[in-house]
CSV table of C-alpha atoms and ligand atoms in Angstrom, one decimal:
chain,number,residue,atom,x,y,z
A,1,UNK,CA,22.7,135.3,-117.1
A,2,UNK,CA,22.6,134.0,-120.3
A,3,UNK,CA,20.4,130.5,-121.0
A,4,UNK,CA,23.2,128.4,-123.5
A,5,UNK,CA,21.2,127.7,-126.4
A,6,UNK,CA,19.0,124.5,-126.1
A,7,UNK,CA,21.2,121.1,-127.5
A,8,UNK,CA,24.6,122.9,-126.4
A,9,UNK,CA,25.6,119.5,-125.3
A,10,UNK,CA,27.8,120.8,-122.7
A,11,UNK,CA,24.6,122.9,-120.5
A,12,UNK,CA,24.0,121.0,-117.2
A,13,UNK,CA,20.3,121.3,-118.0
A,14,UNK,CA,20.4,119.7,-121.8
A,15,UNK,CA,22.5,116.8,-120.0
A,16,UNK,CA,19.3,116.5,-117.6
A,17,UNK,CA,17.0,116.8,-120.3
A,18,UNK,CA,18.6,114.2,-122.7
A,19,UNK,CA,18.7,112.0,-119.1
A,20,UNK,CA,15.1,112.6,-118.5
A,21,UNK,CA,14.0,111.1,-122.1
A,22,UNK,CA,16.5,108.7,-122.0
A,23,UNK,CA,15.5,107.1,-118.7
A,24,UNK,CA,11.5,107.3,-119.7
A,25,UNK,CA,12.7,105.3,-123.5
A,26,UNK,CA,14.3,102.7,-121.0
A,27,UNK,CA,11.2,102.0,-118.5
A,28,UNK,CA,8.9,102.2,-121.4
A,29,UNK,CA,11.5,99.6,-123.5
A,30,UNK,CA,11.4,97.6,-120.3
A,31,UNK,CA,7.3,97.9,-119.8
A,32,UNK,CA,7.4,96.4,-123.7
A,33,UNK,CA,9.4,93.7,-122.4
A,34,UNK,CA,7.4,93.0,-119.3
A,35,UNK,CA,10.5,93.5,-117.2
A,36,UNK,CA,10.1,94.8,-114.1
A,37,UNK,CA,11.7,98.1,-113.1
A,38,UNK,CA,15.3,97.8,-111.5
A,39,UNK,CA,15.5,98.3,-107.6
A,40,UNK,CA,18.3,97.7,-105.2
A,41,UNK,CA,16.4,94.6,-103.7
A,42,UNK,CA,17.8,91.0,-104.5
A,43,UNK,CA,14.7,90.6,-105.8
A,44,UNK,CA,15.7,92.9,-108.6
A,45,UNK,CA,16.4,91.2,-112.0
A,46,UNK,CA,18.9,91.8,-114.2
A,47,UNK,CA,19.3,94.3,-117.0
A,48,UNK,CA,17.9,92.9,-120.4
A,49,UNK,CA,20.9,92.2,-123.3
A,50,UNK,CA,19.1,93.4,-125.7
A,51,UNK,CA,20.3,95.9,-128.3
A,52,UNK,CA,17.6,98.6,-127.7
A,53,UNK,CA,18.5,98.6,-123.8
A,54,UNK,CA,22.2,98.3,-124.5
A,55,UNK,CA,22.2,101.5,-126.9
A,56,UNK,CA,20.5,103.8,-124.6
A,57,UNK,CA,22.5,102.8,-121.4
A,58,UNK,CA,25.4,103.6,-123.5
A,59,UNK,CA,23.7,107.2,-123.9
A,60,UNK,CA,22.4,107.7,-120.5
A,61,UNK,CA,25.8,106.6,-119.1
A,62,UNK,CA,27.5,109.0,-121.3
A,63,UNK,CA,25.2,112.0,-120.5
A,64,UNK,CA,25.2,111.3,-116.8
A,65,UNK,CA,29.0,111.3,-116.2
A,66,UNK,CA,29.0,114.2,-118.1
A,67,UNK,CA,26.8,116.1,-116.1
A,68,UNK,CA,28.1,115.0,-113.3
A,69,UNK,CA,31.3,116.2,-114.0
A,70,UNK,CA,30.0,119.6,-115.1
A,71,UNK,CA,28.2,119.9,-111.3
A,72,UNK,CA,31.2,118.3,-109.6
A,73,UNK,CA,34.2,120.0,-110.7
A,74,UNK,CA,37.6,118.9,-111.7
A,75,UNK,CA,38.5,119.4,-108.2
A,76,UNK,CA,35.7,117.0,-106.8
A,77,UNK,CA,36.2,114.9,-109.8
A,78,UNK,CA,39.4,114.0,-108.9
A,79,UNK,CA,39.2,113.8,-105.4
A,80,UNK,CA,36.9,110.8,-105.9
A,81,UNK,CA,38.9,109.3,-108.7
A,82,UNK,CA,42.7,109.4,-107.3
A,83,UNK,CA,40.9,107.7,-104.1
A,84,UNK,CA,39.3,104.6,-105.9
A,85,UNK,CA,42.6,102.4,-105.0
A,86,UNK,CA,41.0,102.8,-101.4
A,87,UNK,CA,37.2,101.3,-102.6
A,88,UNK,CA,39.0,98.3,-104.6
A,89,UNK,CA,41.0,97.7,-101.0
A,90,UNK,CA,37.4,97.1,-99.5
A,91,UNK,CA,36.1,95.2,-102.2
A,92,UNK,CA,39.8,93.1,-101.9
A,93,UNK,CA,39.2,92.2,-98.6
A,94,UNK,CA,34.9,91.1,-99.1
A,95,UNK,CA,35.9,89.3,-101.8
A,96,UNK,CA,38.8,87.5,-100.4
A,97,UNK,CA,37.2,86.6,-97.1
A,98,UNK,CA,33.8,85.7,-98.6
A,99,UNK,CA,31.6,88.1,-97.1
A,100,UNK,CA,29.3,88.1,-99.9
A,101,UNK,CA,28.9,84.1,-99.6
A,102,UNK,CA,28.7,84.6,-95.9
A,103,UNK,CA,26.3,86.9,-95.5
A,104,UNK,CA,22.8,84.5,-96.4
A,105,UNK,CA,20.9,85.7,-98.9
A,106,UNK,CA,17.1,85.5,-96.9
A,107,UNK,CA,17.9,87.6,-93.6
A,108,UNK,CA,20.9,88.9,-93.0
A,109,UNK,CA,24.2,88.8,-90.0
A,110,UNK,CA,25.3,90.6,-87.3
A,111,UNK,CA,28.2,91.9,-87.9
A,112,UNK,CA,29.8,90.0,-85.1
A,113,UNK,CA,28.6,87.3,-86.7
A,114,UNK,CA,30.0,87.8,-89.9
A,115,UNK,CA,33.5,88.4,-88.7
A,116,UNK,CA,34.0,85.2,-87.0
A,117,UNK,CA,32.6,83.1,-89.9
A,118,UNK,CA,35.8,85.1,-91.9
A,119,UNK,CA,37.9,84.9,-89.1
A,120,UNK,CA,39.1,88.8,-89.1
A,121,UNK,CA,38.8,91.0,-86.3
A,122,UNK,CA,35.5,92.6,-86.8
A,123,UNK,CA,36.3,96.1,-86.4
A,124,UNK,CA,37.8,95.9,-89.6
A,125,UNK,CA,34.6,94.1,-91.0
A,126,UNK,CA,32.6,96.6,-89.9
A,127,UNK,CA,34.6,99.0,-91.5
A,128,UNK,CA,34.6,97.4,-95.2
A,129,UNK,CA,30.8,96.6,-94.6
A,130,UNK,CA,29.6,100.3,-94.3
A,131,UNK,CA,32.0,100.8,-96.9
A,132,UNK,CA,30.2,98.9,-99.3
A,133,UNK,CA,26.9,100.3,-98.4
A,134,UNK,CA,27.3,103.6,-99.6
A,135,UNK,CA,27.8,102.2,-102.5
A,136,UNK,CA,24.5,100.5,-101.8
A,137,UNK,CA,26.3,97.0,-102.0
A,138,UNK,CA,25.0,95.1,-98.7
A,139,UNK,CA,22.9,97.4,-96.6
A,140,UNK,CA,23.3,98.0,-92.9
A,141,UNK,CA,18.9,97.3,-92.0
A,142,UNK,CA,19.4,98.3,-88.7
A,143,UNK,CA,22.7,99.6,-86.5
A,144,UNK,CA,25.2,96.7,-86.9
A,145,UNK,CA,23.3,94.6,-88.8
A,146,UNK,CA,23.8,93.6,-92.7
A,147,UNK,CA,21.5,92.2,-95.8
A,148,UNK,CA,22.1,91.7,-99.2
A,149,UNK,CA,21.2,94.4,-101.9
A,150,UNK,CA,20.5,92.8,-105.6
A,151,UNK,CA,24.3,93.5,-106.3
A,152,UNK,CA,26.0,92.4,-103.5
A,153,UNK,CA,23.8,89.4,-104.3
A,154,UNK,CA,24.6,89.1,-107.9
A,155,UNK,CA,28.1,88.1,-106.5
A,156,UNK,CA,26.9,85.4,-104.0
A,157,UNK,CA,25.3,84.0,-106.6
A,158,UNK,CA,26.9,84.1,-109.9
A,159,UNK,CA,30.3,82.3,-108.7
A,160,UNK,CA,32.0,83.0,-112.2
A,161,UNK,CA,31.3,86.8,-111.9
A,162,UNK,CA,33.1,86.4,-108.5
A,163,UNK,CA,35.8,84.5,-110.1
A,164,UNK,CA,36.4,88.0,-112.8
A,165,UNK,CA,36.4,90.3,-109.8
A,166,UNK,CA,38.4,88.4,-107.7
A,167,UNK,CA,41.0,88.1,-110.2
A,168,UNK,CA,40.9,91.9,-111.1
A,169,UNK,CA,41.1,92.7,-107.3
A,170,UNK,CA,44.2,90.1,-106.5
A,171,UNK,CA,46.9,90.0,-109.0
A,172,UNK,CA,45.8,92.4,-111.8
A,173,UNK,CA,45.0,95.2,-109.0
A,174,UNK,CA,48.7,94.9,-107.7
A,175,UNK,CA,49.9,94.4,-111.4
A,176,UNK,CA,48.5,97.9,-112.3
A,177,UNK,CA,50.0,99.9,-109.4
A,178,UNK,CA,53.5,99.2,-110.8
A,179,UNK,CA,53.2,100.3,-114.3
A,180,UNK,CA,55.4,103.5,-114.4
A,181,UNK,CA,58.1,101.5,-112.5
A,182,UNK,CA,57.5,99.2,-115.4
A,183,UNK,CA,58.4,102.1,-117.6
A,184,UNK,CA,61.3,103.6,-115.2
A,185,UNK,CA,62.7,100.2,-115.8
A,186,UNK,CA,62.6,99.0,-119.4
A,187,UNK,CA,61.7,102.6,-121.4
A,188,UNK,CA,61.5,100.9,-124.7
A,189,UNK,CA,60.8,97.6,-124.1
A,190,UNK,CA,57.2,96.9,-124.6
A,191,UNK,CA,56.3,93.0,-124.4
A,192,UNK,CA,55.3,90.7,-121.8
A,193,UNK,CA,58.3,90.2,-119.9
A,194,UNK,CA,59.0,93.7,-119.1
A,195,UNK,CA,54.9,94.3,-118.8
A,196,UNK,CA,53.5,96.0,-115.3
A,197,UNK,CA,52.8,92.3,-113.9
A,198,UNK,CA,56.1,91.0,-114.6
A,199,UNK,CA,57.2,93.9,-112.9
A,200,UNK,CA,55.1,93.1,-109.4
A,201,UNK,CA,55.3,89.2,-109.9
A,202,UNK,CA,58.5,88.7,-111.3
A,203,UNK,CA,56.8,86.5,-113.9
A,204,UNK,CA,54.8,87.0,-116.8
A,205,UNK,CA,51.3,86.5,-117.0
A,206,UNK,CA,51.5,83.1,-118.8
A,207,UNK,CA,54.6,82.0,-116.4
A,208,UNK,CA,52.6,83.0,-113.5
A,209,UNK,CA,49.8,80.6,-114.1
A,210,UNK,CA,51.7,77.9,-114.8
A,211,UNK,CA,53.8,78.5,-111.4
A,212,UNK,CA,50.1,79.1,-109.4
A,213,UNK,CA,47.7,76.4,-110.5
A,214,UNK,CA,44.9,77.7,-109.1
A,215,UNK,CA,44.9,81.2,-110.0
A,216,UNK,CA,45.2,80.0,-113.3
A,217,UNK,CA,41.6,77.7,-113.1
A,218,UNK,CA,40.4,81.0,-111.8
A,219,UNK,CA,41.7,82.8,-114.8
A,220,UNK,CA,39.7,80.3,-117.0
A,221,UNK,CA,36.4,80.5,-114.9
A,222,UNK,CA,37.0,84.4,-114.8
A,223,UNK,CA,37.0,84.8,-118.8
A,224,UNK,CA,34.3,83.0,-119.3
A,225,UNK,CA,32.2,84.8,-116.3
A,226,UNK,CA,33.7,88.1,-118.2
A,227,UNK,CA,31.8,87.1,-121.4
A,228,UNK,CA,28.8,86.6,-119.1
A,229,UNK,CA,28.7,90.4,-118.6
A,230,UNK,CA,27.3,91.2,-122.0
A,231,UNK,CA,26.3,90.6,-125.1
A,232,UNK,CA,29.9,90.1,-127.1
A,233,UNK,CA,28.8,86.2,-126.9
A,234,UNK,CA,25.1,86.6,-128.6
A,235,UNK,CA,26.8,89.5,-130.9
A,236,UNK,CA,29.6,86.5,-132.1
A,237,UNK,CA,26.6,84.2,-132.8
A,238,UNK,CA,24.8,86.6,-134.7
A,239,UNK,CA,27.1,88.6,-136.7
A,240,UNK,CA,28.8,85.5,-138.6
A,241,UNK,CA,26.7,83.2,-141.0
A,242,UNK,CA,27.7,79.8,-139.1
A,243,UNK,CA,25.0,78.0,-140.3
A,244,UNK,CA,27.1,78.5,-144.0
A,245,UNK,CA,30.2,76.0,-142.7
A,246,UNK,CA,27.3,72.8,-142.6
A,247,UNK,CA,28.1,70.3,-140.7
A,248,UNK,CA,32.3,71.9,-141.1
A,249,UNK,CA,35.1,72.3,-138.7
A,250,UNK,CA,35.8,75.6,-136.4
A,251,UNK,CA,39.2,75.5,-134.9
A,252,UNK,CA,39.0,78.2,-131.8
A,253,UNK,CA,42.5,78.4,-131.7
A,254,UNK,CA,43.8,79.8,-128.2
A,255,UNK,CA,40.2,78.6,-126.7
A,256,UNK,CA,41.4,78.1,-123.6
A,257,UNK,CA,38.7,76.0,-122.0
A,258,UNK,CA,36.7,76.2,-125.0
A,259,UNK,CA,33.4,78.0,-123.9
A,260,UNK,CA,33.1,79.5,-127.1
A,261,UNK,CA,33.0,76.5,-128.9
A,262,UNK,CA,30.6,75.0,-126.3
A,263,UNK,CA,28.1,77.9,-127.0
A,264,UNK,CA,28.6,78.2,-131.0
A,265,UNK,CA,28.3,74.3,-131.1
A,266,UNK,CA,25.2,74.2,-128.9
A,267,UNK,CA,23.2,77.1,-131.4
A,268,UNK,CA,24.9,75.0,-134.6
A,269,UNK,CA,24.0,72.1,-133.7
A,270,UNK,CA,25.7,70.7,-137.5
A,271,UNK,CA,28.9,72.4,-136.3
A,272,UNK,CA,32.5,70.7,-134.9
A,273,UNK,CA,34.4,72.4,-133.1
A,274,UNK,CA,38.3,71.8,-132.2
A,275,UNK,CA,39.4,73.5,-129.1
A,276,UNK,CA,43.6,74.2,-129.1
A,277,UNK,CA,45.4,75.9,-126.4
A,278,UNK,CA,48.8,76.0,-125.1
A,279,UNK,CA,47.8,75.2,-121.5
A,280,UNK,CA,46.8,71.7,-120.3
A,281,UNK,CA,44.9,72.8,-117.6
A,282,UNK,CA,42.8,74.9,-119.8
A,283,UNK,CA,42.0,72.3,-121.8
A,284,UNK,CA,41.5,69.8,-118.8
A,285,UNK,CA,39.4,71.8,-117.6
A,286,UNK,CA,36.9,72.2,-120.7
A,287,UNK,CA,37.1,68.7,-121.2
A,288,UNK,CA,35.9,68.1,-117.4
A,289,UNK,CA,33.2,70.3,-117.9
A,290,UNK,CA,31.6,69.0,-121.5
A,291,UNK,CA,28.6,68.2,-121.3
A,292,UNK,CA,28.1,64.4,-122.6
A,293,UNK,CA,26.0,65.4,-125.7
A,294,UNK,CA,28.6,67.4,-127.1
A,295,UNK,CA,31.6,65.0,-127.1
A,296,UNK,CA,31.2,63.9,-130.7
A,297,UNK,CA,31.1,67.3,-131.4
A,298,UNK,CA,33.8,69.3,-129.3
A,299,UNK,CA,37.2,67.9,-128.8
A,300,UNK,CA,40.5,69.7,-127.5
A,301,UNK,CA,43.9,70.0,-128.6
A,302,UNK,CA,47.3,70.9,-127.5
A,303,UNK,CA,49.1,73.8,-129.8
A,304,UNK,CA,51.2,76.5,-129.7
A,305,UNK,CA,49.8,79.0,-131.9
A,306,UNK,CA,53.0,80.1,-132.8
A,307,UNK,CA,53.8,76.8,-134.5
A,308,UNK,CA,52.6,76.4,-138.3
A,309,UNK,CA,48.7,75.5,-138.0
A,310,UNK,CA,48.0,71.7,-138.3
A,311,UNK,CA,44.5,71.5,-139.0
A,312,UNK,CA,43.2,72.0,-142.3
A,313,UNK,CA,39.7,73.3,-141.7
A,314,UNK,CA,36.6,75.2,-142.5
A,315,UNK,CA,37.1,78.1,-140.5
A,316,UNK,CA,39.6,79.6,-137.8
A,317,UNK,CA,38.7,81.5,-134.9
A,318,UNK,CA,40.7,83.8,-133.2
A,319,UNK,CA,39.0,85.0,-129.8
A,320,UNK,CA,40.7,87.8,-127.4
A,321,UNK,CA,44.4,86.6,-128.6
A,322,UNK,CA,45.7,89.0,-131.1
A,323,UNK,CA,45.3,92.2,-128.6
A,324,UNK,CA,47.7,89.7,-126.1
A,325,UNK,CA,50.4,90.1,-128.1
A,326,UNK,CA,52.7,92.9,-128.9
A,327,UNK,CA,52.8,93.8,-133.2
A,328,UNK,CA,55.8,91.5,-133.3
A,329,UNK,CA,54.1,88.5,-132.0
A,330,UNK,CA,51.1,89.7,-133.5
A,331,UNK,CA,52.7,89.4,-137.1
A,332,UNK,CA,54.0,85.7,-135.9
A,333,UNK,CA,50.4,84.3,-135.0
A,334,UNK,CA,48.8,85.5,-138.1
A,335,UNK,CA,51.8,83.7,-140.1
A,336,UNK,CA,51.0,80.9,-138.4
A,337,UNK,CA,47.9,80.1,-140.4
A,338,UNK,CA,49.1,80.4,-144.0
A,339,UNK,CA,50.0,76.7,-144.5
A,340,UNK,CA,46.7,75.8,-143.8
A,341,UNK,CA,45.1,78.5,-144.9
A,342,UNK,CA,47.5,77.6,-148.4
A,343,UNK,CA,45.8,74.1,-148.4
A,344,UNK,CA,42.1,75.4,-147.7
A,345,UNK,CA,39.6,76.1,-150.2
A,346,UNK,CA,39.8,79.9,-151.0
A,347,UNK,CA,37.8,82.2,-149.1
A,348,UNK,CA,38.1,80.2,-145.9
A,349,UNK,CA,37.9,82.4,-143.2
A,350,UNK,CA,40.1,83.5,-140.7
A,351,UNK,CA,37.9,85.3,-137.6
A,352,UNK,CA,39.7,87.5,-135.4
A,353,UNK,CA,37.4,88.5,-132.8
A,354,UNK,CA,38.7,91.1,-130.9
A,355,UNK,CA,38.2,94.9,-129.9
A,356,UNK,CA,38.7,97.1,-133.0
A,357,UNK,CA,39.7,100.5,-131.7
A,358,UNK,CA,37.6,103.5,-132.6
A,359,UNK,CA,38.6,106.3,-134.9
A,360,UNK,CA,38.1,110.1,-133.6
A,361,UNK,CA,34.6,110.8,-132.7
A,362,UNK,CA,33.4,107.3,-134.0
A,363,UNK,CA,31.9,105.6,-130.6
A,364,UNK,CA,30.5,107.7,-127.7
A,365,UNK,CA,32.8,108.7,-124.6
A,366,UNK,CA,31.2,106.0,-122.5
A,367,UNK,CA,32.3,103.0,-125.2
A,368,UNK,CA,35.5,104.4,-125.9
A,369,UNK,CA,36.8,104.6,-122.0
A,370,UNK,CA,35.6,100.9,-121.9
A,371,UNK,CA,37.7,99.7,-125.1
A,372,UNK,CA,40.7,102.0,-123.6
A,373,UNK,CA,40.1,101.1,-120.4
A,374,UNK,CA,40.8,97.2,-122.0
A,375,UNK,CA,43.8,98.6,-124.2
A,376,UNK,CA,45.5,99.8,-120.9
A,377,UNK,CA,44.9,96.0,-119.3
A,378,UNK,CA,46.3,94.7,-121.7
A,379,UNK,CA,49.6,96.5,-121.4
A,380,UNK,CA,49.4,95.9,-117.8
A,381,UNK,CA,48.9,92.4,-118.0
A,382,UNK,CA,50.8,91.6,-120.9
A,383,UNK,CA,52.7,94.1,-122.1
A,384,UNK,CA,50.4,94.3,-125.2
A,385,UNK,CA,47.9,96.4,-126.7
A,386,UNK,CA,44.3,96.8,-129.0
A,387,UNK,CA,44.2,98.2,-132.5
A,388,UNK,CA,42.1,100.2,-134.6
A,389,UNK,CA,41.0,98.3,-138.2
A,390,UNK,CA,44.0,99.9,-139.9
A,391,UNK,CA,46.6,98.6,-137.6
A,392,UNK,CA,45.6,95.3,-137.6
A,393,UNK,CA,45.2,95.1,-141.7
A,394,UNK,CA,49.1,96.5,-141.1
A,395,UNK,CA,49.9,93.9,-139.4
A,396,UNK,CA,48.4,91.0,-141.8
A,397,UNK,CA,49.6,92.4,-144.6
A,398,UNK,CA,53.3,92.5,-142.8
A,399,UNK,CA,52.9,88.4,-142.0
A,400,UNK,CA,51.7,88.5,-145.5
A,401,UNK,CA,50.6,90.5,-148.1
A,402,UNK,CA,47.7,88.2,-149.5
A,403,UNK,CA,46.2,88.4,-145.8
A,404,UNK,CA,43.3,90.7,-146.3
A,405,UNK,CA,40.3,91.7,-144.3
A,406,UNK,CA,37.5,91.2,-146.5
A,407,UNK,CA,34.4,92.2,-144.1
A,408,UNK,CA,34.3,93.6,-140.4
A,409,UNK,CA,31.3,91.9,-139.7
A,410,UNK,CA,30.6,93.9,-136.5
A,411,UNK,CA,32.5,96.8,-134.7
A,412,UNK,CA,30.5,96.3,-131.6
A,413,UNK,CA,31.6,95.8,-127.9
A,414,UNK,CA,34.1,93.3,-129.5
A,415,UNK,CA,34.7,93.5,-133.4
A,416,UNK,CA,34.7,90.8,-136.2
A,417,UNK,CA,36.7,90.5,-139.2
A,418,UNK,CA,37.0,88.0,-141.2
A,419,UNK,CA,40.2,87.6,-143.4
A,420,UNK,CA,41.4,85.8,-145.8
A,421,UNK,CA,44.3,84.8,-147.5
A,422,UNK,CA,43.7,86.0,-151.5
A,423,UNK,CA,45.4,83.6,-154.0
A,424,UNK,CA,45.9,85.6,-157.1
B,1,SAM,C1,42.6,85.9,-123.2
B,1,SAM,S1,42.5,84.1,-123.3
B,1,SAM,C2,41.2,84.0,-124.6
B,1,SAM,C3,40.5,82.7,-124.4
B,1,SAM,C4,39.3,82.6,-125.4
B,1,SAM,N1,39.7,82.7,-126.7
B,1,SAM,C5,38.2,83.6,-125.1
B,1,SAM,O1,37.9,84.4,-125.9
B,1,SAM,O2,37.6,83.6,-124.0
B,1,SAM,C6,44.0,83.7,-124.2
B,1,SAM,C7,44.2,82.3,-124.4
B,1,SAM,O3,45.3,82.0,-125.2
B,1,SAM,C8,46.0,80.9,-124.7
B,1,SAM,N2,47.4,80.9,-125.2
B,1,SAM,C9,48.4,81.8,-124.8
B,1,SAM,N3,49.6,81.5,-125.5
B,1,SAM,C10,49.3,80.5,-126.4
B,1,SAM,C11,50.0,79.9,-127.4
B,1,SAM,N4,51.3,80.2,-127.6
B,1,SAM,N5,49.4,78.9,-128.1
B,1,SAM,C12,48.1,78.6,-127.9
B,1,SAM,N6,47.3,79.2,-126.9
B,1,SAM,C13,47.9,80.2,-126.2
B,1,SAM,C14,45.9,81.0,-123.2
B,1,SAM,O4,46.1,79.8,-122.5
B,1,SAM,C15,44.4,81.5,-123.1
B,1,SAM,O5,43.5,80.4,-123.0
């Protein structure tokens, strides 16, 4: 048999080369760092953010599932994928009847135990428990028994992270199962009221909140434990030049309870920030939760971004909202600003922070799935979409043609470009 030639990147043995030399650059990246090696014990720590160790799990993760799929199979592939509605089921069930909060994190339970603190029958305990520890999330120490493993703890203890998963695994997991009836329903109607949720919850997204207070609060805690996952945060307050607006005015407009804001105001400390949302309990709830030396600097306010924009201001933010919104409501918000932007001094910038689609062949497998993967929730949730950097300068010339992007300051996990309205 023929050897394919050495850097065919599709030979199962380049793939396990390239993982090889990527795994020894991470432990030796980590040795630099003096972080320990990761284990599956909740004394593990957590991954570094920084770029070096993001870059080369990006490779390794796109090497890996590509060997893997070579050794697997389609057949196997599938198999495993066109089951994963069955693993979410189990992580449903944990997360909705606490069993990572039940389960302490020094020791462990009987299983027993655990199933009359969550009040279910424990056979079916049992069942999600040994579930979960194949997937080496809890482990079963000895024959009935259950402790935590560094992720299962990672949920006990970060309650925001919780908040995300639970929120994926409740109404966005039974969302997503009805998107072709979505489709068999409304063929050409793509917005939010014909989107996959409206379809299971006979509301949109937005109405939905309002109509179940709580789940809404969750929502809020759940995008900012999202932000907690990586670095889009630390790449926001690196990739603009903040420190340039002085002691100016940032209006994060559709900050919802305005963690952004908090964050960019506590690394500028010069900077004000107005929060605006639509939702009150948003706000409330970022108002709640400032802490007391920010309150000169951070305020909130109602507004309907759809409405001409009131404040007249150094710089305008616009976080995860355009890829919300289908291009027609898309074209609306970015009107939105040009009264105030027509009253600003020139060259004050409008930041839309959001993904930024890939072109063919641009990002790596592993980073595209992710940003597709978030393009597809966003049609689920909201009968919306992302765009690539073409699409969007489409749709700002289309609310108005002296709406230009001047700089993409970053095309990173999240992207940055700042725009602004030319006055020739
Ligand atoms: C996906 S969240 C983004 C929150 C925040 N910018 C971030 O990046 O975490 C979208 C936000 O837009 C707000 N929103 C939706 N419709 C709005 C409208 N018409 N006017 C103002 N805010 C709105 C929602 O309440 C929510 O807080």
């Amino acid at each position: 048999m023929t050897e394919p030639p050495l850097g065919n990147t599709e030979s199962p043995l380049y793939l396990a080369e390239r993982i090889l030399s990527l795994t020894k650059e991470v432990t030796s990246h980590l040795d630099e760092l003096s972080c320990p090696t990761p284990n599956f014990s909740t004394r593990s720590s957590s991954p570094p953010l920084t770029s070096t160790y993001e870059s080369l799990r990006i490779s390794l993760n796109t090497v890996a599932a590509d060997l893997l799929r070579l050794i697997n199979g389609p057949q196997n592939h599938f198999r495993t994928l066109f089951c994963t509605h069955y693993d979410l089921a189990a992580y449903q069930v944990a997360l909705e009847f606490n069993f990572f909060e039940l389960v302490p994190l020094e020791g462990g339970i009987a299983v027993a135990d655990l199933a009359k603190k969550a009040q279910i029958q424990e056979d079916r305990v049992e069942m999600v428990m040994r579930f979960l520890a194949t997937q080496k999330v809890f482990k079963e120490s000895t024959i009935g028994f259950f402790e935590h493993t560094n992720a299962s703890a990672v949920i006990a203890k970060e309650p925001l992270l919780k908040d995300a998963f639970s929120m994926q695994m409740d109404e966005m997991f039974r969302a997503a199962s009805e998107t072709s009836r979505s489709i068999q329903e409304q063929p050409y109607k793509f917005d939010s009221a014909n989107s996959p949720f409206a379809t299971r919850h006979m509301l949109s997204a937005y109405e939905y909140y309002e109509a179940n207070r709580e789940k809404g609060a969750r929502f809020a805690r759940a995008m900012a434990g999202v932000t907690q996952l990586d670095r889009q945060v630390s790449e926001l307050r690196d990739e603009f030049p903040w420190e340039t607006l002085g002691d100016g005015t940032l209006v994060d407009i559709g900050g919802g309870s305005g963690h952004i804001a908090v964050y960019l105001a506590k690394n500028f400390p010069r900077l004000k920030c107005v929060v605006q949302d639509i939702s009150p309990l948003m706000l409330a709830e970022g108002e709640t939760q400032l802490e007391t030396s920010l309150k000169g600097r951070v305020s909130f306010q109602t507004h309907d971004f759809f409405q001409p924009q009131p404040l007249v201001a150094n710089a305008y933010l616009i976080r995860q909202i355009a890829h919300n919104w289908n291009n027609d409501d898309a074209i609306r918000l970015f009107s939105a600003f040009i009264p105030a932007l027509e009253c600003s001094p020139p060259g004050t910038p409008l930041l839309i922070n959001d993904t930024i689609l890939p072109e063919l062949g641009e990002k790596t497998a592993y980073e595209e799935h992710q940003l597709r993967q978030l393009d597809i929730a966003m049609w689920v949730v909201l009968g919306a979409k992302q765009r690539s950097e073409q699409q969007f300068a489409a749709l700002l010339k289309e609310a108005d043609p002296r709406l230009r992007i001047m700089k993409v300051h970053s095309k990173g996990s999240m992207g940055l470009m700042e725009v602004h309205l030319v006055k020739e």
